[in-house]
Coordinates of C-alpha atoms and ligand atoms in Angstrom, one line a residue:
Chain A
M1 CA 0.1 -0.8 35.8
T2 CA -3.0 0.9 34.5
E3 CA -0.8 3.7 33.3
A4 CA 1.5 1.3 31.4
L5 CA -1.5 -0.4 29.8
F6 CA -2.9 2.9 28.8
E7 CA 0.4 3.9 27.2
F8 CA 0.6 0.5 25.4
L9 CA -3.0 1.0 24.0
L10 CA -2.2 4.5 22.8
R11 CA 0.7 3.1 20.9
Q12 CA -1.5 0.7 19.1
G13 CA -4.2 3.2 18.4
D14 CA -2.0 6.1 17.4
N15 CA -0.2 3.9 14.9
S16 CA -3.4 3.1 13.1
L17 CA -4.8 6.6 13.5
V18 CA -1.7 8.4 12.1
L19 CA -1.1 6.0 9.4
G20 CA -4.8 5.8 8.5
H21 CA -4.8 9.5 8.2
R22 CA -1.8 9.6 6.0
V23 CA -3.2 7.0 3.7
S24 CA -6.5 8.8 3.4
E25 CA -4.7 11.8 2.1
W26 CA -4.5 9.9 -1.2
C27 CA -8.2 10.0 -1.6
G28 CA -9.1 10.6 -5.3
V29 CA -5.5 11.1 -6.6
A30 CA -4.0 7.6 -6.7
P31 CA -2.2 6.3 -9.8
A32 CA -5.1 4.2 -10.9
L33 CA -8.8 3.7 -9.9
E34 CA -8.0 0.3 -8.3
E35 CA -5.5 2.0 -6.2
D36 CA -7.9 4.7 -5.1
I37 CA -10.2 2.0 -3.9
A38 CA -7.5 0.0 -2.2
L39 CA -5.9 2.9 -0.5
A40 CA -9.3 4.1 0.9
N41 CA -9.9 0.5 2.0
T42 CA -6.6 0.4 3.9
A43 CA -7.3 3.8 5.5
L44 CA -10.8 2.6 6.5
D45 CA -9.5 -0.6 8.1
L46 CA -6.9 1.4 10.0
I47 CA -9.5 4.0 11.3
G48 CA -11.6 1.1 12.2
Q49 CA -8.8 -0.4 14.3
T50 CA -8.1 3.0 15.8
R51 CA -11.6 3.1 17.2
L52 CA -11.2 -0.3 18.9
W53 CA -7.8 0.5 20.5
L54 CA -8.7 4.1 21.5
E55 CA -12.1 3.1 23.0
Y56 CA -10.3 0.5 25.1
A57 CA -7.5 3.0 26.0
A58 CA -10.1 5.5 27.1
E59 CA -11.9 2.9 29.2
V60 CA -8.7 1.8 30.9
E61 CA -7.8 5.4 31.6
G62 CA -11.1 5.8 33.4
K63 CA -11.1 9.6 33.2
G64 CA -14.4 9.9 31.2
R65 CA -12.5 10.6 27.9
S66 CA -13.8 9.0 24.7
A67 CA -12.0 7.6 21.8
D68 CA -12.7 10.8 19.9
D69 CA -11.3 12.9 22.7
L70 CA -8.1 10.9 22.6
A71 CA -7.9 11.3 18.8
F72 CA -8.9 14.9 18.4
L73 CA -7.9 16.7 21.6
R74 CA -4.3 15.5 22.5
D75 CA -1.4 17.4 21.3
A76 CA 1.6 16.1 19.5
Y77 CA 3.6 15.2 22.6
D78 CA 0.9 13.1 23.9
F79 CA 0.8 10.9 20.7
R80 CA 2.5 7.5 20.9
N81 CA 2.8 6.4 17.4
M82 CA 6.1 5.3 15.8
L83 CA 7.8 8.0 13.7
L84 CA 7.5 5.9 10.5
V85 CA 3.8 6.4 10.2
E86 CA 3.8 10.2 10.6
L87 CA 6.2 10.7 7.7
P88 CA 4.6 12.5 4.7
N89 CA 3.3 10.4 1.8
K90 CA 5.7 11.8 -0.8
D91 CA 5.1 9.7 -3.9
F92 CA 3.2 6.4 -4.3
G93 CA 6.4 4.5 -3.8
Q94 CA 7.2 5.9 -0.5
T95 CA 3.6 5.5 0.6
L96 CA 3.5 1.8 -0.2
M97 CA 7.1 1.2 1.2
R98 CA 6.1 2.7 4.4
Q99 CA 2.9 0.5 4.4
F100 CA 5.0 -2.6 3.7
L101 CA 7.5 -1.8 6.5
F102 CA 4.5 -1.4 8.9
D103 CA 2.5 -4.3 7.7
A104 CA 5.5 -6.6 8.0
F105 CA 5.7 -5.7 11.7
Q106 CA 2.0 -5.6 12.3
V107 CA 1.3 -9.1 11.1
P108 CA 3.5 -11.0 13.5
W109 CA 2.8 -8.4 16.2
L110 CA -1.0 -8.9 16.0
T111 CA -0.5 -12.6 15.7
A112 CA 1.3 -12.6 19.0
L113 CA -1.3 -10.3 20.6
K114 CA -4.0 -12.8 19.8
S115 CA -2.6 -14.8 22.7
S116 CA -2.6 -11.8 25.1
S117 CA -3.5 -12.4 28.7
D118 CA -5.9 -9.5 28.3
Q119 CA -8.9 -10.9 26.5
H120 CA -10.0 -7.5 25.2
I121 CA -6.6 -7.0 23.4
A122 CA -6.6 -10.5 22.1
D123 CA -10.1 -9.8 20.5
I124 CA -9.0 -6.6 18.9
A125 CA -5.8 -8.2 17.6
S126 CA -7.6 -11.1 16.0
K127 CA -10.1 -8.9 14.3
S128 CA -7.2 -6.5 13.1
L129 CA -5.0 -9.3 12.1
Q130 CA -7.4 -10.4 9.2
E131 CA -7.1 -6.9 7.8
A132 CA -3.4 -6.6 8.4
L133 CA -2.8 -9.9 6.6
Y134 CA -4.5 -8.5 3.6
H135 CA -2.6 -5.2 3.8
L136 CA 0.6 -7.1 3.9
E137 CA -0.2 -9.2 0.9
R138 CA -1.1 -6.1 -1.1
S139 CA 1.9 -3.9 0.0
R140 CA 4.3 -6.7 -0.4
D141 CA 3.1 -7.6 -3.9
T142 CA 3.3 -3.8 -4.9
V143 CA 6.7 -3.4 -3.5
I144 CA 7.9 -6.5 -5.5
A145 CA 6.0 -5.4 -8.7
L146 CA 7.4 -1.8 -8.6
G147 CA 11.0 -3.0 -7.6
D148 CA 10.9 -5.5 -10.6
G149 CA 8.9 -3.3 -12.9
T150 CA 10.9 -0.6 -14.8
K151 CA 14.3 1.0 -14.2
E152 CA 12.5 4.1 -13.0
S153 CA 10.1 2.3 -10.7
N154 CA 13.0 0.2 -9.2
A155 CA 15.0 3.4 -8.6
R156 CA 12.0 5.0 -7.0
M157 CA 11.4 2.1 -4.7
Q158 CA 15.1 1.9 -3.7
E159 CA 15.0 5.6 -2.9
A160 CA 11.9 5.0 -0.8
L161 CA 13.5 2.2 1.1
D162 CA 16.7 4.2 1.8
R163 CA 14.7 7.2 2.9
L164 CA 12.4 5.3 5.2
W165 CA 14.9 2.8 6.6
P166 CA 16.2 5.0 9.5
Y167 CA 12.6 5.1 10.7
A168 CA 11.9 1.4 10.5
G169 CA 13.7 0.1 13.6
E170 CA 12.2 2.4 16.2
V171 CA 9.6 -0.2 17.2
F172 CA 12.1 -2.8 18.2
R173 CA 13.7 -0.9 20.9
D174 CA 12.1 -2.3 24.0
D175 CA 11.4 0.2 26.8
E176 CA 10.0 -0.1 30.3
I177 CA 6.4 -0.1 28.9
D178 CA 7.2 -3.0 26.7
I179 CA 8.8 -4.9 29.6
A180 CA 5.9 -4.3 31.9
M181 CA 3.5 -5.7 29.2
A182 CA 5.8 -8.7 28.7
K183 CA 5.9 -9.5 32.4
K184 CA 2.0 -9.5 32.5
H185 CA 1.9 -11.6 29.3
I186 CA -0.1 -8.9 27.7
A187 CA 2.2 -8.6 24.7
P188 CA 5.6 -10.0 23.7
R189 CA 8.6 -7.6 23.7
P190 CA 8.7 -6.0 20.2
S191 CA 12.4 -7.1 19.8
E192 CA 11.1 -10.7 19.8
I193 CA 9.3 -9.9 16.5
R194 CA 12.4 -8.6 14.8
Q195 CA 13.4 -12.0 13.4
T196 CA 10.2 -12.7 11.6
W197 CA 10.2 -9.1 10.3
D198 CA 13.7 -9.3 9.0
A199 CA 12.9 -12.5 7.2
T200 CA 9.8 -11.0 5.5
L201 CA 12.0 -8.0 4.5
K202 CA 14.7 -10.2 3.2
E203 CA 12.6 -12.3 1.1
T204 CA 10.5 -9.5 -0.2
F205 CA 13.4 -7.2 -1.2
E206 CA 15.2 -10.1 -2.9
A207 CA 12.2 -10.6 -5.1
A208 CA 11.9 -6.9 -5.6
Y209 CA 15.6 -6.4 -6.7
L210 CA 16.1 -3.9 -3.8
T211 CA 19.0 -3.6 -1.6
L212 CA 18.5 -3.4 2.2
S213 CA 21.0 -1.3 4.0
E214 CA 23.2 -3.0 6.7
D215 CA 23.0 0.1 8.9
R216 CA 20.9 -0.5 11.9
F217 CA 20.6 3.0 13.0
A218 CA 17.0 4.0 14.0
H219 CA 15.5 7.3 15.0
S220 CA 13.3 7.2 18.1
G221 CA 11.1 9.3 20.1
G222 CA 7.7 8.6 18.5
R223 CA 6.3 5.7 20.5
T224 CA 7.6 7.3 23.8
G225 CA 6.3 10.7 22.7
Q226 CA 9.7 12.3 23.5
R227 CA 10.4 13.7 20.2
H228 CA 8.1 13.4 17.2
T229 CA 9.0 14.8 13.7
E230 CA 7.8 18.2 12.7
H231 CA 5.2 16.6 10.4
L232 CA 3.0 15.3 13.2
G233 CA 2.0 18.8 14.4
H234 CA 0.8 19.8 10.9
M235 CA -1.1 16.6 10.6
L236 CA -2.9 17.1 13.9
A237 CA -3.7 20.8 13.0
T238 CA -5.6 19.5 10.0
M239 CA -7.2 16.6 11.7
Q240 CA -8.3 18.3 14.8
V241 CA -9.5 21.6 13.4
L242 CA -13.2 21.2 14.0
Q243 CA -12.9 19.6 17.4
R244 CA -10.5 22.4 18.4
S245 CA -12.4 25.2 16.8
Y246 CA -15.9 24.4 18.2
P247 CA -15.3 22.9 21.7
G248 CA -18.2 20.9 22.9
A249 CA -20.1 20.6 19.6
T250 CA -21.7 17.4 18.6
W251 CA -20.9 16.2 15.1
Chain B
M1 CA -27.9 13.7 -12.8
Y2 CA -24.4 12.9 -13.6
A3 CA -24.8 13.0 -17.4
Q4 CA -26.5 16.3 -18.0
M5 CA -25.5 17.7 -21.3
V6 CA -25.0 14.5 -23.4
K7 CA -24.7 15.7 -27.0
S8 CA -26.5 13.2 -29.3
T9 CA -25.1 12.4 -32.6
G10 CA -27.0 15.2 -34.1
K11 CA -29.5 13.4 -36.1
A12 CA -33.2 14.0 -35.4
L13 CA -35.3 11.2 -34.2
L14 CA -35.9 8.8 -37.1
S15 CA -39.4 7.7 -38.0
R16 CA -40.2 4.1 -38.5
E17 CA -40.3 4.6 -42.3
E18 CA -36.8 6.1 -42.3
M19 CA -35.3 3.2 -40.3
S20 CA -33.6 0.3 -42.0
P21 CA -35.0 -3.1 -41.3
Q22 CA -32.2 -3.7 -38.8
E23 CA -32.9 -0.4 -37.1
R24 CA -36.6 -1.2 -36.9
A25 CA -35.9 -4.6 -35.3
F26 CA -33.6 -2.9 -32.9
Q27 CA -36.2 -0.3 -31.9
D28 CA -38.8 -3.1 -31.5
R29 CA -36.6 -4.9 -29.1
I30 CA -36.3 -1.7 -27.0
D31 CA -40.0 -1.0 -27.2
Q32 CA -40.7 -4.5 -25.9
G33 CA -38.4 -3.8 -22.9
E34 CA -35.7 -6.2 -24.0
K35 CA -32.1 -5.5 -22.9
I36 CA -29.5 -4.8 -25.5
E37 CA -26.2 -6.8 -24.7
P38 CA -22.7 -6.0 -25.9
K39 CA -22.6 -8.6 -28.6
D40 CA -26.0 -7.5 -30.2
W41 CA -26.1 -5.4 -33.2
M42 CA -26.8 -1.7 -32.4
P43 CA -26.9 1.5 -34.4
E44 CA -23.8 3.5 -34.3
G45 CA -25.6 6.5 -32.8
Y46 CA -26.9 4.4 -29.9
R47 CA -23.4 3.2 -29.2
K48 CA -21.9 6.7 -29.5
N49 CA -24.6 8.3 -27.3
L50 CA -24.1 5.6 -24.7
I51 CA -20.4 6.0 -24.6
R52 CA -20.8 9.6 -24.0
Q53 CA -23.4 9.2 -21.4
I54 CA -21.8 6.4 -19.4
G55 CA -18.4 8.1 -19.8
Q56 CA -19.7 11.3 -18.4
H57 CA -21.3 9.5 -15.6
A58 CA -18.1 7.6 -14.8
H59 CA -16.0 10.7 -14.9
S60 CA -18.5 12.4 -12.5
E61 CA -18.0 9.5 -10.0
I62 CA -14.2 9.9 -10.0
V63 CA -14.1 13.7 -10.0
G64 CA -16.8 13.6 -7.4
Q65 CA -14.2 12.0 -5.1
L66 CA -12.4 15.4 -4.9
P67 CA -14.8 17.7 -3.1
E68 CA -15.5 15.1 -0.5
G69 CA -11.9 14.0 -0.3
N70 CA -11.3 17.7 0.7
W71 CA -12.8 17.0 4.1
I72 CA -11.7 13.4 4.8
T73 CA -8.6 14.7 6.6
R74 CA -10.7 17.2 8.6
A75 CA -13.6 14.9 9.5
P76 CA -14.6 15.8 13.1
T77 CA -15.0 12.2 14.6
L78 CA -13.5 8.8 13.8
E79 CA -17.0 7.6 12.9
R80 CA -17.6 10.5 10.5
K81 CA -14.1 10.0 9.1
A82 CA -14.8 6.2 8.5
N83 CA -18.2 6.9 6.9
L84 CA -16.7 9.6 4.5
L85 CA -13.9 7.3 3.5
A86 CA -16.4 4.5 2.9
K87 CA -18.5 6.9 0.8
V88 CA -15.6 8.1 -1.3
Q89 CA -14.4 4.6 -1.8
D90 CA -17.9 3.6 -3.1
E91 CA -17.7 6.5 -5.6
A92 CA -14.5 5.2 -6.9
G93 CA -16.2 1.8 -7.2
H94 CA -19.1 3.3 -9.1
G95 CA -16.5 4.8 -11.5
L96 CA -15.0 1.4 -11.9
Y97 CA -18.4 -0.4 -12.7
L98 CA -19.2 2.4 -15.3
Y99 CA -15.9 2.3 -17.0
C100 CA -16.3 -1.4 -17.3
A101 CA -19.7 -0.9 -18.8
A102 CA -18.3 1.6 -21.3
E103 CA -15.6 -0.8 -22.2
T104 CA -18.3 -3.3 -23.4
L105 CA -19.0 -0.6 -26.1
G106 CA -15.5 -0.8 -27.4
V107 CA -13.8 2.2 -25.7
S108 CA -11.1 1.6 -23.1
R109 CA -10.8 3.3 -19.8
D110 CA -7.5 4.9 -20.8
Q111 CA -9.2 6.4 -23.9
L112 CA -12.0 7.8 -21.7
F113 CA -9.5 9.3 -19.3
E114 CA -7.6 11.0 -22.2
M115 CA -10.9 12.5 -23.3
L116 CA -11.5 13.8 -19.8
H117 CA -8.1 15.3 -19.5
T118 CA -8.2 17.0 -22.8
G119 CA -11.6 18.4 -22.1
K120 CA -13.4 16.3 -24.8
M121 CA -15.6 14.8 -22.3
K122 CA -17.3 16.4 -19.3
Y123 CA -18.4 15.5 -15.8
S124 CA -21.4 16.8 -13.8
S125 CA -21.2 20.5 -13.2
I126 CA -22.0 20.0 -9.5
F127 CA -18.4 18.8 -8.7
N128 CA -17.0 22.2 -9.9
Y129 CA -18.4 23.7 -6.7
P130 CA -16.2 24.0 -3.6
T131 CA -16.7 22.3 -0.2
L132 CA -16.2 25.0 2.3
T133 CA -17.4 23.8 5.7
W134 CA -18.2 20.3 7.2
A135 CA -21.9 21.0 6.6
D136 CA -21.1 20.7 2.9
M137 CA -20.5 17.0 3.5
G138 CA -24.1 16.8 4.7
A139 CA -25.3 18.9 1.8
V140 CA -23.5 16.9 -0.8
G141 CA -24.7 13.6 0.5
W142 CA -28.3 14.8 0.9
L143 CA -28.7 16.9 -2.2
V144 CA -26.1 15.7 -4.7
D145 CA -26.5 12.0 -4.0
G146 CA -30.2 12.7 -3.6
A147 CA -30.4 14.2 -7.1
A148 CA -28.2 11.4 -8.5
I149 CA -30.6 8.9 -7.2
M150 CA -33.6 10.6 -8.9
N151 CA -31.9 10.2 -12.1
Q152 CA -30.3 6.8 -11.7
V153 CA -33.3 4.8 -10.2
P154 CA -35.1 5.0 -13.6
L155 CA -31.8 4.2 -15.4
Q156 CA -32.0 0.7 -13.7
R157 CA -34.5 0.1 -16.6
T158 CA -32.4 1.5 -19.2
S159 CA -32.1 -0.5 -22.5
Y160 CA -28.4 -1.3 -22.3
G161 CA -27.8 -4.3 -20.1
P162 CA -24.4 -3.6 -18.6
Y163 CA -25.5 0.0 -17.9
A164 CA -28.7 -1.1 -16.2
R165 CA -26.9 -3.7 -14.1
A166 CA -24.3 -1.2 -13.1
M167 CA -27.1 1.1 -12.0
V168 CA -28.7 -1.5 -9.8
R169 CA -25.6 -1.9 -7.8
I170 CA -24.9 1.9 -7.7
C171 CA -28.4 2.9 -6.6
K172 CA -28.2 0.8 -3.5
E173 CA -25.1 2.6 -2.3
E174 CA -26.3 6.1 -3.3
S175 CA -29.4 5.9 -1.1
F176 CA -27.1 5.0 1.8
H177 CA -25.0 7.9 1.0
Q178 CA -28.0 10.2 0.9
R179 CA -29.2 9.0 4.3
Q180 CA -25.6 9.6 5.7
G181 CA -25.6 13.1 4.4
F182 CA -29.0 13.9 5.8
Q183 CA -27.8 12.6 9.2
I184 CA -24.9 15.0 9.1
M185 CA -27.3 17.9 8.2
L186 CA -29.7 16.8 11.0
T187 CA -26.9 16.9 13.5
M188 CA -25.6 20.3 12.4
A189 CA -29.2 21.7 12.1
N190 CA -29.8 20.6 15.7
G191 CA -26.3 21.7 16.9
T192 CA -24.8 24.9 18.1
E193 CA -25.4 28.3 16.5
D194 CA -22.2 28.0 14.5
Q195 CA -23.3 24.6 13.2
K196 CA -26.9 25.8 12.3
R197 CA -25.2 28.6 10.4
M198 CA -22.9 26.2 8.5
A199 CA -25.9 24.0 7.6
Q200 CA -28.0 26.9 6.3
D201 CA -25.0 28.2 4.4
A202 CA -24.4 24.9 2.7
L203 CA -28.0 24.6 1.6
N204 CA -27.8 28.2 0.2
R205 CA -24.8 27.3 -1.8
F206 CA -25.8 23.9 -3.0
W207 CA -29.5 24.3 -3.7
Y208 CA -29.3 25.8 -7.2
P209 CA -26.3 23.8 -8.3
A210 CA -28.2 20.7 -7.2
L211 CA -31.2 21.7 -9.4
M212 CA -28.7 22.2 -12.3
M213 CA -27.7 18.6 -12.0
F214 CA -30.8 17.6 -14.0
G215 CA -29.6 19.6 -17.0
P216 CA -31.1 22.4 -19.0
S217 CA -34.9 23.0 -19.0
D218 CA -36.8 20.8 -21.5
K219 CA -37.5 23.6 -23.8
D220 CA -33.8 24.1 -24.3
S221 CA -32.8 20.5 -24.2
V222 CA -32.3 19.5 -27.8
H223 CA -30.9 16.0 -27.4
S224 CA -33.5 14.2 -25.5
A225 CA -35.9 12.7 -28.0
Q226 CA -33.7 10.2 -29.5
S227 CA -32.2 9.2 -26.2
M228 CA -35.7 8.6 -24.8
A229 CA -36.7 6.5 -27.8
W230 CA -33.7 4.4 -27.1
K231 CA -34.4 4.3 -23.4
I232 CA -31.0 5.6 -22.5
K233 CA -32.7 8.6 -20.9
M234 CA -35.9 7.7 -19.2
N235 CA -37.4 11.1 -18.0
T236 CA -37.1 14.6 -19.1
N237 CA -34.9 17.0 -17.2
D238 CA -37.8 19.1 -15.9
E239 CA -39.7 15.9 -14.7
L240 CA -36.8 14.8 -12.7
R241 CA -36.1 18.3 -11.2
Q242 CA -39.7 18.7 -10.1
K243 CA -39.6 15.4 -8.5
F244 CA -36.5 16.3 -6.7
V245 CA -37.9 19.6 -5.5
D246 CA -41.1 17.9 -4.4
E247 CA -39.2 15.4 -2.3
T248 CA -36.5 17.7 -0.9
V249 CA -38.5 20.7 0.3
P250 CA -40.3 18.8 3.1
Q251 CA -36.9 17.4 4.2
A252 CA -35.5 20.9 4.4
E253 CA -38.5 21.9 6.5
F254 CA -37.9 18.9 8.8
L255 CA -34.4 20.1 9.2
G256 CA -35.6 23.6 10.1
L257 CA -33.6 25.0 7.2
T258 CA -34.8 27.5 4.6
V259 CA -34.6 26.8 0.9
P260 CA -33.1 29.9 -0.7
D261 CA -36.0 30.5 -3.0
E262 CA -38.5 33.2 -2.1
H263 CA -40.9 32.1 -4.8
L264 CA -41.1 28.5 -3.6
T265 CA -44.8 27.6 -3.0
W266 CA -47.0 24.6 -2.8
N267 CA -49.3 24.6 -5.7
E268 CA -52.6 23.0 -4.9
D269 CA -53.7 22.7 -8.5
T270 CA -50.6 20.9 -9.8
G271 CA -49.9 19.0 -6.7
H272 CA -46.3 20.2 -7.0
Y273 CA -44.1 22.9 -5.6
D274 CA -43.6 26.0 -7.8
Y275 CA -39.9 27.0 -7.7
S276 CA -37.4 29.4 -9.2
E277 CA -35.2 28.2 -12.1
P278 CA -31.5 28.2 -11.3
D279 CA -29.4 30.8 -13.1
W280 CA -28.8 29.1 -16.5
N281 CA -26.1 31.5 -17.5
E282 CA -24.1 30.3 -14.5
F283 CA -24.8 26.7 -15.5
F284 CA -23.5 27.3 -19.0
D285 CA -20.5 29.1 -17.6
V286 CA -19.7 26.1 -15.4
I287 CA -20.3 23.6 -18.2
S288 CA -17.9 25.6 -20.4
G289 CA -15.2 25.5 -17.9
N290 CA -15.7 28.7 -15.8
G291 CA -17.1 27.1 -12.6
P292 CA -15.5 27.9 -9.3
C293 CA -13.4 24.8 -9.2
N294 CA -13.2 23.5 -12.9
T295 CA -9.5 24.3 -13.3
E296 CA -8.5 22.8 -10.0
R297 CA -10.6 19.6 -10.4
L298 CA -9.1 18.9 -13.8
E299 CA -5.7 19.8 -12.6
A300 CA -5.9 17.4 -9.7
R301 CA -7.1 14.6 -12.0
K302 CA -4.3 15.2 -14.6
M303 CA -1.6 15.5 -11.9
A304 CA -2.7 12.2 -10.3
W305 CA -2.6 10.6 -13.7
D306 CA 0.7 12.0 -14.7
D307 CA 2.4 11.4 -11.3
G308 CA 1.1 7.9 -11.4
A309 CA 2.4 7.0 -14.8
W310 CA 5.6 5.4 -13.5
V311 CA 3.5 3.2 -11.2
R312 CA 1.2 2.1 -14.0
E313 CA 4.2 1.4 -16.2
G314 CA 6.1 -0.5 -13.5
M315 CA 3.1 -2.7 -12.8
L316 CA 2.7 -3.5 -16.4
A317 CA 6.3 -4.2 -16.9
H318 CA 6.3 -6.5 -13.9
A319 CA 3.2 -8.3 -15.2
R320 CA 5.0 -8.9 -18.6
K321 CA 8.2 -10.0 -16.9
S322 CA 6.4 -12.5 -14.7
Q323 CA 4.5 -13.9 -17.6
A324 CA 7.7 -14.2 -19.5
R325 CA 9.4 -15.9 -16.6
K326 CA 6.6 -18.3 -16.2
A327 CA 6.5 -19.1 -19.9
A328 CA 10.3 -19.8 -19.8
A329 CA 10.0 -22.1 -16.9
E330 CA 7.4 -24.3 -18.6
Ligands
LIG401 FE1 -21.7 7.4 -6.9
LIG402 FE1 -22.7 8.6 -3.9

């Protein structure tokens, strides 16, 4: 049970860590100053959430590791984030589309986690939810604005959606960890969230003049750690360089 | 100092007799410590100088995101990563306040960007230096934000209202940045041999560029008199530089680091440190485009602007369409 809970917490923490890292790559080069500020803010929220999830994960694991140990000293196959969040930023359109697909899941997911039988999880969820609601409002508005905007912005957003779509469904494939969590009323099965997510997407993409594919194919392997994309290793090489190069140093 | 070589309009300081009655009344208001507000009459030279100074300052804030952004993805702990992100976000916010202050003088943010991208406007020379190790995040916060504070605290009393008010908000955050930078330096200076080496190396590389932030020596600074009379510059370059040296040297000693100046000595008579001047040839090289990172910094900003054009156009088109749809519905 402890092991399943640990895995579950890694999934939460790694999603926010990996996405937070990706978003932070935008620092100083966003399309407008307001976006620089907003992207930094999103990254900051996600890194803050990471600390809460990974601190609890480390505590549950009980092997004396810290949140930083988990973030900076695990290799790619020990990461449990969904593939979607590790994909490269590409242009601003793909970055915001990825953010929207994630936020649209994260809001109902954290809302459900607020009633977790595990009080610590319920507390982290309710704090994170405030931020996720704001992120969703922003990413949704941006997707709609750019979908509606010009011919070029519409084409770019459609391209972003098509490119990311095969990575969006991974999270809804319940596995034994999800079932174990559901049995203990720690979390719902992710598939229970799908309807809400589908509704948000439908409503948003209609307003954005974007077409959602009927195809339900979904890549998987991120949240189980079985097969990440090639991109995660490069991200970790950058992210972990100091901790790996100078073992035992305090920063 | 983020505005270090602000060219004035070229005219020498006017005497009272040479001033028009309007100019005299304006100068009287400034001398009495009144704030000038956007709707008030002001001499054209005052407006132009302010636009240059505030614009240069604003550009420095946003270009300043780049050398620190260089380490966000490599920050060694989650806490350091969050702190650095928050700092860089603050700097973008400072840019925003300052562009808004400049807009009250009748120049748009897009116009100012245009002037940055075409090289007509400058930003502080300090951001043309590379950040090479994690200790540079300490050195930048400690020395660069520290030098910025020296300059900006007096600017809270500057004569132009919107600029003075922007400075009040900015200064609070800058002192926080400086403390955060000093904390990084302290951790490194007390760390492993590698970390100590990084800390000393960062101080070696950033000491003189930080001194250059205050601009050329007073004897070579031709543009100051009018700006000081207008209270858009509050102290001379050398005054501020001396103050910075006096405050920073004891901090370096506390860190156990060596300031890279063999002539640095405490002078009992003056009550100040005697120190070596930076290499002014290097300074003028950097200012004229030949610093280690000038090309890359400007390239990064221009690329961000060009790559983001479709986003800004899309947002604008959507705003117009929404407005039209709303109007049609009424
Ligand atoms: Fe700043
Ligand atoms: Fe700062």
